[in-house]
Amino acid sequence: MVLPYKPEPYKDFSKEENRKPQLDAIAALEAKYGATYPLFIGGKEVKAKETFASINPADKDKVIGHFQKADVDLAEQAMQAALEAFEEWRFYDFRERANILLKAAQISRRRRYDINAGMILEEGKNWLEADADTAEGIDFLEFYGREMLRLGPNQPVTPFPGENNELRYIALGVGLVIPPWNFPWAILVGMSSAAIVTGNTIILKPSSDSPYMGQIFTEIMREAGLPDGVLNYLTGPGAIAGEYLVKHPKTRFISFTGSKEVGLRIIENAARTAEGQIWIKRVVAEMGGKDCILVDEEADVDAAVEGVAVAAFGFQGQKCSACSRAIIDEKVYDEFVAKLIPRVKQITVGPTTDTANWMGPVINEKALKNTLAYIEIGKKEGKLLTGGNTVEGNGFFLEPTVFGDIAWDARIAKEEIFAPVLALIKCKGFDDGLRIVNSTEFGLTGAVFTQDRTKIEKAKRLFHVGNMYVNRKCTGALVDVQPFGGFNMSGTDSKAGGRDYLLLFMQGKSIAERF
Ligand code: NAD
């Protein structure tokens, strides 16, 4: 009997008892800089011909580790290992599969500070963001474990005289799991554990910006007793291993989270039937966003300013749910701007090993250059109100940047930048605001600040996003509290951390026995 699921509480780093082990874990990982990590295929540690380095974006000469650059031969080896393991794993008692997730959650709690340290050094998360990510991964393990206990037994059907009727959910086969780098623990853990607990075997290909976090997860699942070949950990370029495996005839499903461009390419490739393929590949793709906060004339402006600042610049704006547009009623626009800019100027930027820095670096040089290019576009499209520059240091640091007077259809109001850049857009009343809210191709998250009940209800109907919030920020969804996933070009309408998520990794088999 397991206790009901509840979200994992966060660590309070103002307490020395939490601060000290976190500092020790950071030092321990720094002491391992430059280590080489293997692939993990069919229960064996395997090396490739070449490796690549994962670096610390806050101190770019520091190498978190060298990781294997898997090629097509190794991708095929991983596929064969996953196919072989599937024949046993699919028939494992669902309670045993669930138990492995619950055990992994417990090991993750024990290794919590190591996991946090990984995200502080490899992705530049601040301590609270890293800890929230770790807690979310634990939540996925706990929640999906319990969900399997619910979905594992035969499901209810209407009794029919003279027959015994059953509906069982069974596994799909070998899945390719491709997570992004920005929630390098939570999303990787959630996507992988959902696929595994439902009886599938997987090839996990992490982002090349966050392979260390996949390494930790692999270690934890091994310790939790996952049989060989169920999780095959394959680092390397997305285009080689990823494309080969997406097109592979034995790939049964692909679980992807990342950009719209890569997601659409995967959907297109997976839709083509390969020679020898006997099924239609299932693709769950969770993609980008251009999320916004709508500030009504009847909003609590102070609360809206705080919500926008935190949602726009938390983790350097590199969340799929980050607020990159604030749409403000023209009647409160000046007041909002006058309060927002000093608030944003308070944000501290630098290496997040030092807790005095709230914002760390962006993930890599490409992201830095791409953002600087968008900042130039922003200068032409509106008024630079604060930021716009790089910040000194040996990393990819950028000031939190705000542009005012941006037209609703400007490029920086429509394209995902995925960085600390916020566009302020004026609207003429609430209906015009809602029109602008829905004017991009995305539909992931959004929030509305208003005290007006009629407007709140209207927004609930018309604000077309998968995750909508009222009078709070648009980031920070919790597992099974706010199941997460967006509409339109933000993805395939799935809800990670929701009660229908595991069904995406299974198929229903109806059995009728006459007697
Ligand atoms: P990305 O699309 O560049 O990469 C995602 C993953 O795809 C990585 O593991 C990458 O190695 C792999 N990949 C790259 N090319 C590939 C190919 N041709 N075939 C197969 N795999 C390939 O995205 P990213 O930069 O890692 O993450 C940021 C993006 O993810 C943003 O757009 C963000 O909005 C989105 N995101 C969405 C959600 C959501 O829940 N909707 C959550 C987090 C991030």
Coordinates of C-alpha atoms in Angstrom, one line a residue, residues 290 312-313 316-317 323-325 371-372 374-375 378 398-403 412 417-423:
K290 CA 5.6 32.4 -26.8
A312 CA 10.2 36.4 -17.7
F313 CA 13.6 36.1 -16.1
Q316 CA 17.3 33.3 -17.7
G317 CA 13.9 33.1 -19.5
C323 CA 6.7 35.0 -20.0
S324 CA 8.2 36.6 -23.1
R325 CA 5.2 39.0 -23.8
T371 CA 19.7 36.5 -28.3
L372 CA 22.0 39.4 -29.2
Y374 CA 17.1 39.4 -31.4
I375 CA 18.1 42.3 -29.2
G378 CA 14.0 44.5 -30.7
L398 CA 23.2 38.5 -20.5
E399 CA 21.3 41.4 -18.7
P400 CA 17.6 40.9 -18.3
T401 CA 16.2 42.9 -21.2
V402 CA 12.9 44.6 -21.6
F403 CA 11.5 46.3 -24.7
I412 CA 10.0 39.7 -31.0
I417 CA 13.7 33.7 -28.3
F418 CA 14.2 31.4 -25.3
A419 CA 16.3 33.9 -23.4
P420 CA 15.9 36.8 -20.9
V421 CA 14.1 39.1 -23.3
L422 CA 10.7 40.5 -22.6
A423 CA 8.4 42.4 -25.0

